[in-house]
């Protein structure tokens, strides 16, 4: 697909559009429908403080864009909460050991936690977080990944219950995903031109 039908500031740096805004919207709507079915049993359940039992969690910042769309595609009572983490180490690859910069505000004991993740690459960061959340005695912890990067011969450390789209093993931006904090607000998902980061 070419990006001839879009016009916005990022077009000049994007090699090709993988999913248009309309296609992303349609896919997130499908995910929301499936999640609504699967979690319908939580509709009448409440946490000790009266909050909905279903808790949608995103790891800042990339997944916030997707989670705000996903939340509105789920036709059930739910609470939204956010975490911020930083990976230890200086390498560009995840080490899988994370430091919590902002923890959840909510108590997750006995609740159904659904993590909205922007992109699963190695999945190391997420696998660490899942273990941490499970140790807090959540009733369940599952992942709704917006995208999974298909890397030949490799599988992410996490097996998400829901997957929105698969992306090729290239650097993608838009719909929350950044390069050096640029492009998060592009309405589509596209492959960044390598010359943008190969200087
Ligand atoms: P993982 O721990 O290797 O799965 O790292 C996943 C994180 O790396 C994501 O949450 C993104 O912040 C970032 N990331 C991985 N691939 C891309 C990409 O193609 N574009 C933008 N960010 C990416
Ligand atoms: Mg990032």
PDB file of C-alpha atoms and ligand atoms in Angstrom:
ATOM      1  CA  UNK A   1       0.000   0.000   0.000  1.00  0.00           C
ATOM      2  CA  UNK A   2       1.243   3.474  -0.782  1.00  0.00           C
ATOM      3  CA  UNK A   3       0.659   6.553   1.287  1.00  0.00           C
ATOM      4  CA  UNK A   4      -0.703   8.637  -1.556  1.00  0.00           C
ATOM      5  CA  UNK A   5      -4.107   8.935   0.109  1.00  0.00           C
ATOM      6  CA  UNK A   6      -2.817  10.533   3.271  1.00  0.00           C
ATOM      7  CA  UNK A   7      -1.396  13.951   3.833  1.00  0.00           C
ATOM      8  CA  UNK A   8       0.221  14.900   7.073  1.00  0.00           C
ATOM      9  CA  UNK A   9       3.500  16.138   8.499  1.00  0.00           C
ATOM     10  CA  UNK A  10       5.057  12.686   8.861  1.00  0.00           C
ATOM     11  CA  UNK A  11       4.570  11.567   5.256  1.00  0.00           C
ATOM     12  CA  UNK A  12       7.971  12.828   4.225  1.00  0.00           C
ATOM     13  CA  UNK A  13       9.728  10.503   6.696  1.00  0.00           C
ATOM     14  CA  UNK A  14       7.520   7.468   6.175  1.00  0.00           C
ATOM     15  CA  UNK A  15       8.583   4.939   3.563  1.00  0.00           C
ATOM     16  CA  UNK A  16       5.185   3.272   3.300  1.00  0.00           C
ATOM     17  CA  UNK A  17       1.913   3.115   5.165  1.00  0.00           C
ATOM     18  CA  UNK A  18       1.108  -0.308   6.610  1.00  0.00           C
ATOM     19  CA  UNK A  19      -2.330   0.510   8.016  1.00  0.00           C
ATOM     20  CA  UNK A  20      -4.442   3.572   7.342  1.00  0.00           C
ATOM     21  CA  UNK A  21      -6.399   5.336  10.064  1.00  0.00           C
ATOM     22  CA  UNK A  22      -9.622   3.649   8.908  1.00  0.00           C
ATOM     23  CA  UNK A  23      -8.005   0.208   8.873  1.00  0.00           C
ATOM     24  CA  UNK A  24      -6.646   0.703  12.392  1.00  0.00           C
ATOM     25  CA  UNK A  25     -10.031   1.822  13.605  1.00  0.00           C
ATOM     26  CA  UNK A  26     -11.719  -1.229  12.091  1.00  0.00           C
ATOM     27  CA  UNK A  27      -9.203  -3.615  13.624  1.00  0.00           C
ATOM     28  CA  UNK A  28      -9.447  -2.061  17.098  1.00  0.00           C
ATOM     29  CA  UNK A  29     -13.236  -2.273  16.853  1.00  0.00           C
ATOM     30  CA  UNK A  30     -12.929  -6.024  16.180  1.00  0.00           C
ATOM     31  CA  UNK A  31     -10.601  -6.480  19.144  1.00  0.00           C
ATOM     32  CA  UNK A  32     -13.034  -4.563  21.337  1.00  0.00           C
ATOM     33  CA  UNK A  33     -15.921  -6.781  20.244  1.00  0.00           C
ATOM     34  CA  UNK A  34     -14.005  -9.957  21.035  1.00  0.00           C
ATOM     35  CA  UNK A  35     -12.886  -8.623  24.426  1.00  0.00           C
ATOM     36  CA  UNK A  36     -16.458  -7.548  25.199  1.00  0.00           C
ATOM     37  CA  UNK A  37     -17.581 -11.139  24.607  1.00  0.00           C
ATOM     38  CA  UNK A  38     -14.752 -12.749  26.532  1.00  0.00           C
ATOM     39  CA  UNK A  39     -15.008 -10.440  29.544  1.00  0.00           C
ATOM     40  CA  UNK A  40     -18.810 -10.146  29.661  1.00  0.00           C
ATOM     41  CA  UNK A  41     -18.710 -12.202  32.856  1.00  0.00           C
ATOM     42  CA  UNK A  42     -16.969  -9.286  34.629  1.00  0.00           C
ATOM     43  CA  UNK A  43     -19.800  -6.823  33.919  1.00  0.00           C
ATOM     44  CA  UNK A  44     -21.393  -7.190  37.357  1.00  0.00           C
ATOM     45  CA  UNK A  45     -18.195  -7.756  39.314  1.00  0.00           C
ATOM     46  CA  UNK A  46     -16.728  -4.965  41.394  1.00  0.00           C
ATOM     47  CA  UNK A  47     -13.439  -4.386  43.185  1.00  0.00           C
ATOM     48  CA  UNK A  48     -13.482  -3.826  46.951  1.00  0.00           C
ATOM     49  CA  UNK A  49     -13.691  -0.050  46.403  1.00  0.00           C
ATOM     50  CA  UNK A  50     -16.595  -0.391  43.971  1.00  0.00           C
ATOM     51  CA  UNK A  51     -14.547   0.073  40.794  1.00  0.00           C
ATOM     52  CA  UNK A  52     -15.210  -2.205  37.807  1.00  0.00           C
ATOM     53  CA  UNK A  53     -13.457  -5.592  38.101  1.00  0.00           C
ATOM     54  CA  UNK A  54     -11.988  -5.233  34.613  1.00  0.00           C
ATOM     55  CA  UNK A  55      -8.868  -3.097  34.621  1.00  0.00           C
ATOM     56  CA  UNK A  56      -7.293  -1.946  31.368  1.00  0.00           C
ATOM     57  CA  UNK A  57      -3.621  -1.103  31.872  1.00  0.00           C
ATOM     58  CA  UNK A  58      -1.194   0.555  29.532  1.00  0.00           C
ATOM     59  CA  UNK A  59       2.503   1.103  29.783  1.00  0.00           C
ATOM     60  CA  UNK A  60       3.288   4.720  28.974  1.00  0.00           C
ATOM     61  CA  UNK A  61       3.734   6.277  26.675  1.00  0.00           C
ATOM     62  CA  UNK A  62       3.195   4.512  23.345  1.00  0.00           C
ATOM     63  CA  UNK A  63       0.242   2.347  24.311  1.00  0.00           C
ATOM     64  CA  UNK A  64      -1.871   5.242  25.599  1.00  0.00           C
ATOM     65  CA  UNK A  65      -3.096   6.103  22.088  1.00  0.00           C
ATOM     66  CA  UNK A  66      -4.202   2.547  21.366  1.00  0.00           C
ATOM     67  CA  UNK A  67      -5.675   2.033  24.833  1.00  0.00           C
ATOM     68  CA  UNK A  68      -7.877   5.088  24.565  1.00  0.00           C
ATOM     69  CA  UNK A  69      -9.364   3.684  21.341  1.00  0.00           C
ATOM     70  CA  UNK A  70      -9.572   0.138  22.673  1.00  0.00           C
ATOM     71  CA  UNK A  71     -11.351   1.229  25.862  1.00  0.00           C
ATOM     72  CA  UNK A  72     -14.079   2.876  23.798  1.00  0.00           C
ATOM     73  CA  UNK A  73     -14.444  -0.264  21.682  1.00  0.00           C
ATOM     74  CA  UNK A  74     -15.143  -2.393  24.780  1.00  0.00           C
ATOM     75  CA  UNK A  75     -18.791  -2.290  25.782  1.00  0.00           C
ATOM     76  CA  UNK A  76     -18.295  -3.148  29.456  1.00  0.00           C
ATOM     77  CA  UNK A  77     -17.598  -1.304  32.707  1.00  0.00           C
ATOM     78  CA  UNK A  78     -13.834  -0.943  33.043  1.00  0.00           C
ATOM     79  CA  UNK A  79     -11.218   1.106  34.825  1.00  0.00           C
ATOM     80  CA  UNK A  80      -8.189   2.553  33.007  1.00  0.00           C
ATOM     81  CA  UNK A  81      -4.820   2.781  34.699  1.00  0.00           C
ATOM     82  CA  UNK A  82      -1.245   3.501  33.604  1.00  0.00           C
ATOM     83  CA  UNK A  83       2.296   2.477  34.447  1.00  0.00           C
ATOM     84  CA  UNK A  84       5.609   3.991  33.479  1.00  0.00           C
ATOM     85  CA  UNK A  85       8.758   1.898  33.418  1.00  0.00           C
ATOM     86  CA  UNK A  86      12.323   2.229  32.321  1.00  0.00           C
ATOM     87  CA  UNK A  87      14.553  -0.617  31.213  1.00  0.00           C
ATOM     88  CA  UNK A  88      17.809  -1.104  33.011  1.00  0.00           C
ATOM     89  CA  UNK A  89      20.934  -0.982  30.914  1.00  0.00           C
ATOM     90  CA  UNK A  90      22.081   1.251  28.136  1.00  0.00           C
ATOM     91  CA  UNK A  91      21.613  -0.993  25.096  1.00  0.00           C
ATOM     92  CA  UNK A  92      18.888  -0.385  22.565  1.00  0.00           C
ATOM     93  CA  UNK A  93      17.512  -3.887  23.170  1.00  0.00           C
ATOM     94  CA  UNK A  94      15.340  -4.640  26.188  1.00  0.00           C
ATOM     95  CA  UNK A  95      17.115  -6.350  29.052  1.00  0.00           C
ATOM     96  CA  UNK A  96      13.849  -7.503  30.573  1.00  0.00           C
ATOM     97  CA  UNK A  97      14.681  -5.978  33.940  1.00  0.00           C
ATOM     98  CA  UNK A  98      12.604  -2.894  34.507  1.00  0.00           C
ATOM     99  CA  UNK A  99      12.408  -0.118  37.021  1.00  0.00           C
ATOM    100  CA  UNK A 100       8.939   1.128  37.894  1.00  0.00           C
ATOM    101  CA  UNK A 101       8.777   4.911  37.439  1.00  0.00           C
ATOM    102  CA  UNK A 102       5.029   5.117  37.994  1.00  0.00           C
ATOM    103  CA  UNK A 103       3.126   2.243  39.479  1.00  0.00           C
ATOM    104  CA  UNK A 104      -0.573   1.505  39.045  1.00  0.00           C
ATOM    105  CA  UNK A 105      -2.881   3.654  41.138  1.00  0.00           C
ATOM    106  CA  UNK A 106      -5.316   0.789  41.627  1.00  0.00           C
ATOM    107  CA  UNK A 107      -5.211  -2.302  43.804  1.00  0.00           C
ATOM    108  CA  UNK A 108      -5.451  -5.259  41.422  1.00  0.00           C
ATOM    109  CA  UNK A 109      -6.103  -8.060  43.898  1.00  0.00           C
ATOM    110  CA  UNK A 110      -8.892 -10.317  42.634  1.00  0.00           C
ATOM    111  CA  UNK A 111      -9.358  -8.256  39.478  1.00  0.00           C
ATOM    112  CA  UNK A 112      -9.083  -9.017  35.774  1.00  0.00           C
ATOM    113  CA  UNK A 113      -6.137  -7.110  34.343  1.00  0.00           C
ATOM    114  CA  UNK A 114      -5.849  -6.619  30.599  1.00  0.00           C
ATOM    115  CA  UNK A 115      -2.608  -5.002  29.474  1.00  0.00           C
ATOM    116  CA  UNK A 116      -2.888  -2.931  26.295  1.00  0.00           C
ATOM    117  CA  UNK A 117       0.573  -3.049  24.709  1.00  0.00           C
ATOM    118  CA  UNK A 118       1.591  -1.019  21.681  1.00  0.00           C
ATOM    119  CA  UNK A 119       4.122  -3.352  20.079  1.00  0.00           C
ATOM    120  CA  UNK A 120       5.607  -6.659  21.101  1.00  0.00           C
ATOM    121  CA  UNK A 121       9.168  -7.033  19.982  1.00  0.00           C
ATOM    122  CA  UNK A 122      11.225  -9.253  22.322  1.00  0.00           C
ATOM    123  CA  UNK A 123       8.427  -9.016  24.895  1.00  0.00           C
ATOM    124  CA  UNK A 124      10.993  -9.026  27.702  1.00  0.00           C
ATOM    125  CA  UNK A 125       9.731  -5.893  29.423  1.00  0.00           C
ATOM    126  CA  UNK A 126       6.169  -7.142  29.312  1.00  0.00           C
ATOM    127  CA  UNK A 127       7.027 -10.585  30.595  1.00  0.00           C
ATOM    128  CA  UNK A 128       8.634  -8.980  33.653  1.00  0.00           C
ATOM    129  CA  UNK A 129       5.565  -6.799  34.233  1.00  0.00           C
ATOM    130  CA  UNK A 130       3.172  -9.721  33.938  1.00  0.00           C
ATOM    131  CA  UNK A 131       5.048 -11.631  36.626  1.00  0.00           C
ATOM    132  CA  UNK A 132       4.983  -8.594  38.860  1.00  0.00           C
ATOM    133  CA  UNK A 133       1.235  -8.062  38.407  1.00  0.00           C
ATOM    134  CA  UNK A 134       0.468 -11.758  38.907  1.00  0.00           C
ATOM    135  CA  UNK A 135       2.348 -11.666  42.201  1.00  0.00           C
ATOM    136  CA  UNK A 136      -0.213  -9.106  43.397  1.00  0.00           C
ATOM    137  CA  UNK A 137      -2.908 -11.773  43.207  1.00  0.00           C
ATOM    138  CA  UNK A 138      -4.877 -10.511  40.245  1.00  0.00           C
ATOM    139  CA  UNK A 139      -7.652 -12.898  39.201  1.00  0.00           C
ATOM    140  CA  UNK A 140      -6.168 -12.861  35.687  1.00  0.00           C
ATOM    141  CA  UNK A 141      -3.519 -11.012  33.710  1.00  0.00           C
ATOM    142  CA  UNK A 142      -3.780 -11.041  29.910  1.00  0.00           C
ATOM    143  CA  UNK A 143      -2.299  -9.025  27.059  1.00  0.00           C
ATOM    144  CA  UNK A 144      -4.071  -7.284  24.182  1.00  0.00           C
ATOM    145  CA  UNK A 145      -1.175  -6.358  21.911  1.00  0.00           C
ATOM    146  CA  UNK A 146      -1.964  -3.822  19.240  1.00  0.00           C
ATOM    147  CA  UNK A 147       0.912  -5.157  17.146  1.00  0.00           C
ATOM    148  CA  UNK A 148       3.433  -7.958  17.114  1.00  0.00           C
ATOM    149  CA  UNK A 149       6.683  -7.668  15.204  1.00  0.00           C
ATOM    150  CA  UNK A 150       7.281 -10.747  13.092  1.00  0.00           C
ATOM    151  CA  UNK A 151      10.946 -11.594  13.412  1.00  0.00           C
ATOM    152  CA  UNK A 152      11.989 -14.726  11.508  1.00  0.00           C
ATOM    153  CA  UNK A 153      13.054 -17.463  13.915  1.00  0.00           C
ATOM    154  CA  UNK A 154      12.062 -15.504  17.031  1.00  0.00           C
ATOM    155  CA  UNK A 155       9.020 -15.498  19.247  1.00  0.00           C
ATOM    156  CA  UNK A 156       8.221 -12.847  21.844  1.00  0.00           C
ATOM    157  CA  UNK A 157       8.682 -13.833  25.500  1.00  0.00           C
ATOM    158  CA  UNK A 158       4.955 -13.228  25.972  1.00  0.00           C
ATOM    159  CA  UNK A 159       2.033 -14.964  24.313  1.00  0.00           C
ATOM    160  CA  UNK A 160      -0.713 -12.332  23.997  1.00  0.00           C
ATOM    161  CA  UNK A 161      -4.337 -13.418  24.200  1.00  0.00           C
ATOM    162  CA  UNK A 162      -5.254 -10.761  21.621  1.00  0.00           C
ATOM    163  CA  UNK A 163      -3.214  -9.484  18.689  1.00  0.00           C
ATOM    164  CA  UNK A 164      -4.334  -6.584  16.526  1.00  0.00           C
ATOM    165  CA  UNK A 165      -1.904  -6.688  13.643  1.00  0.00           C
ATOM    166  CA  UNK A 166       1.426  -8.179  12.639  1.00  0.00           C
ATOM    167  CA  UNK A 167       4.153  -5.857  11.425  1.00  0.00           C
ATOM    168  CA  UNK A 168       7.336  -6.685   9.513  1.00  0.00           C
ATOM    169  CA  UNK A 169      10.741  -6.596  11.175  1.00  0.00           C
ATOM    170  CA  UNK A 170      11.277  -2.927  10.402  1.00  0.00           C
ATOM    171  CA  UNK A 171      11.004   0.233  12.478  1.00  0.00           C
ATOM    172  CA  UNK A 172       7.393   1.382  12.521  1.00  0.00           C
ATOM    173  CA  UNK A 173       5.944   4.660  13.757  1.00  0.00           C
ATOM    174  CA  UNK A 174       2.572   6.286  14.306  1.00  0.00           C
ATOM    175  CA  UNK A 175      -0.539   5.411  16.298  1.00  0.00           C
ATOM    176  CA  UNK A 176       1.415   5.935  19.508  1.00  0.00           C
ATOM    177  CA  UNK A 177       4.751   4.528  18.370  1.00  0.00           C
ATOM    178  CA  UNK A 178       7.669   6.900  18.278  1.00  0.00           C
ATOM    179  CA  UNK A 179      11.157   7.413  17.061  1.00  0.00           C
ATOM    180  CA  UNK A 180      12.938   9.753  19.521  1.00  0.00           C
ATOM    181  CA  UNK A 181       9.491  11.019  20.632  1.00  0.00           C
ATOM    182  CA  UNK A 182       8.480  11.958  17.098  1.00  0.00           C
ATOM    183  CA  UNK A 183       5.489  10.607  15.148  1.00  0.00           C
ATOM    184  CA  UNK A 184       3.338   9.311  18.029  1.00  0.00           C
ATOM    185  CA  UNK A 185       0.429  11.391  16.763  1.00  0.00           C
ATOM    186  CA  UNK A 186       0.477  10.134  13.174  1.00  0.00           C
ATOM    187  CA  UNK A 187      -3.004   8.713  12.569  1.00  0.00           C
ATOM    188  CA  UNK A 188      -1.648   5.781  10.542  1.00  0.00           C
ATOM    189  CA  UNK A 189       1.028   3.138  11.098  1.00  0.00           C
ATOM    190  CA  UNK A 190       3.985   3.271   8.750  1.00  0.00           C
ATOM    191  CA  UNK A 191       7.551   2.128   8.220  1.00  0.00           C
ATOM    192  CA  UNK A 192      10.070   4.835   8.990  1.00  0.00           C
ATOM    193  CA  UNK A 193      12.615   5.576   6.252  1.00  0.00           C
ATOM    194  CA  UNK A 194      15.919   4.128   7.455  1.00  0.00           C
ATOM    195  CA  UNK A 195      17.739   7.334   6.529  1.00  0.00           C
ATOM    196  CA  UNK A 196      15.820   9.092   9.327  1.00  0.00           C
ATOM    197  CA  UNK A 197      17.636   7.056  11.992  1.00  0.00           C
ATOM    198  CA  UNK A 198      20.786   6.024  10.108  1.00  0.00           C
ATOM    199  CA  UNK A 199      22.859   9.149  10.304  1.00  0.00           C
TER     200      UNK A 199
HETATM  201  P1  LIG B   1      10.372  -5.364  23.809  1.00  0.00           P
HETATM  202  O1  LIG B   1      10.575  -5.397  25.309  1.00  0.00           O
HETATM  203  O2  LIG B   1      11.585  -5.787  23.022  1.00  0.00           O
HETATM  204  O3  LIG B   1       9.124  -6.124  23.382  1.00  0.00           O
HETATM  205  O4  LIG B   1      10.225  -3.832  23.458  1.00  0.00           O
HETATM  206  C1  LIG B   1       9.008  -3.291  23.086  1.00  0.00           C
HETATM  207  C2  LIG B   1       9.088  -1.777  23.126  1.00  0.00           C
HETATM  208  O5  LIG B   1      10.101  -1.310  22.231  1.00  0.00           O
HETATM  209  C3  LIG B   1       7.791  -1.194  22.650  1.00  0.00           C
HETATM  210  O6  LIG B   1       6.880  -0.962  23.720  1.00  0.00           O
HETATM  211  C4  LIG B   1       8.237   0.077  21.963  1.00  0.00           C
HETATM  212  O7  LIG B   1       8.326   1.146  22.891  1.00  0.00           O
HETATM  213  C5  LIG B   1       9.628  -0.235  21.451  1.00  0.00           C
HETATM  214  N1  LIG B   1       9.643  -0.659  20.024  1.00  0.00           N
HETATM  215  C6  LIG B   1       9.961  -1.875  19.524  1.00  0.00           C
HETATM  216  N2  LIG B   1       9.868  -1.905  18.179  1.00  0.00           N
HETATM  217  C7  LIG B   1       9.454  -0.653  17.811  1.00  0.00           C
HETATM  218  C8  LIG B   1       9.162  -0.038  16.523  1.00  0.00           C
HETATM  219  O8  LIG B   1       9.234  -0.635  15.442  1.00  0.00           O
HETATM  220  N3  LIG B   1       8.761   1.257  16.569  1.00  0.00           N
HETATM  221  C9  LIG B   1       8.641   1.972  17.730  1.00  0.00           C
HETATM  222  N4  LIG B   1       8.907   1.444  18.943  1.00  0.00           N
HETATM  223  C10 LIG B   1       9.312   0.144  18.987  1.00  0.00           C
HETATM  224 MG1  LIG B   2       9.154   3.608  22.534  1.00  0.00          MG
END
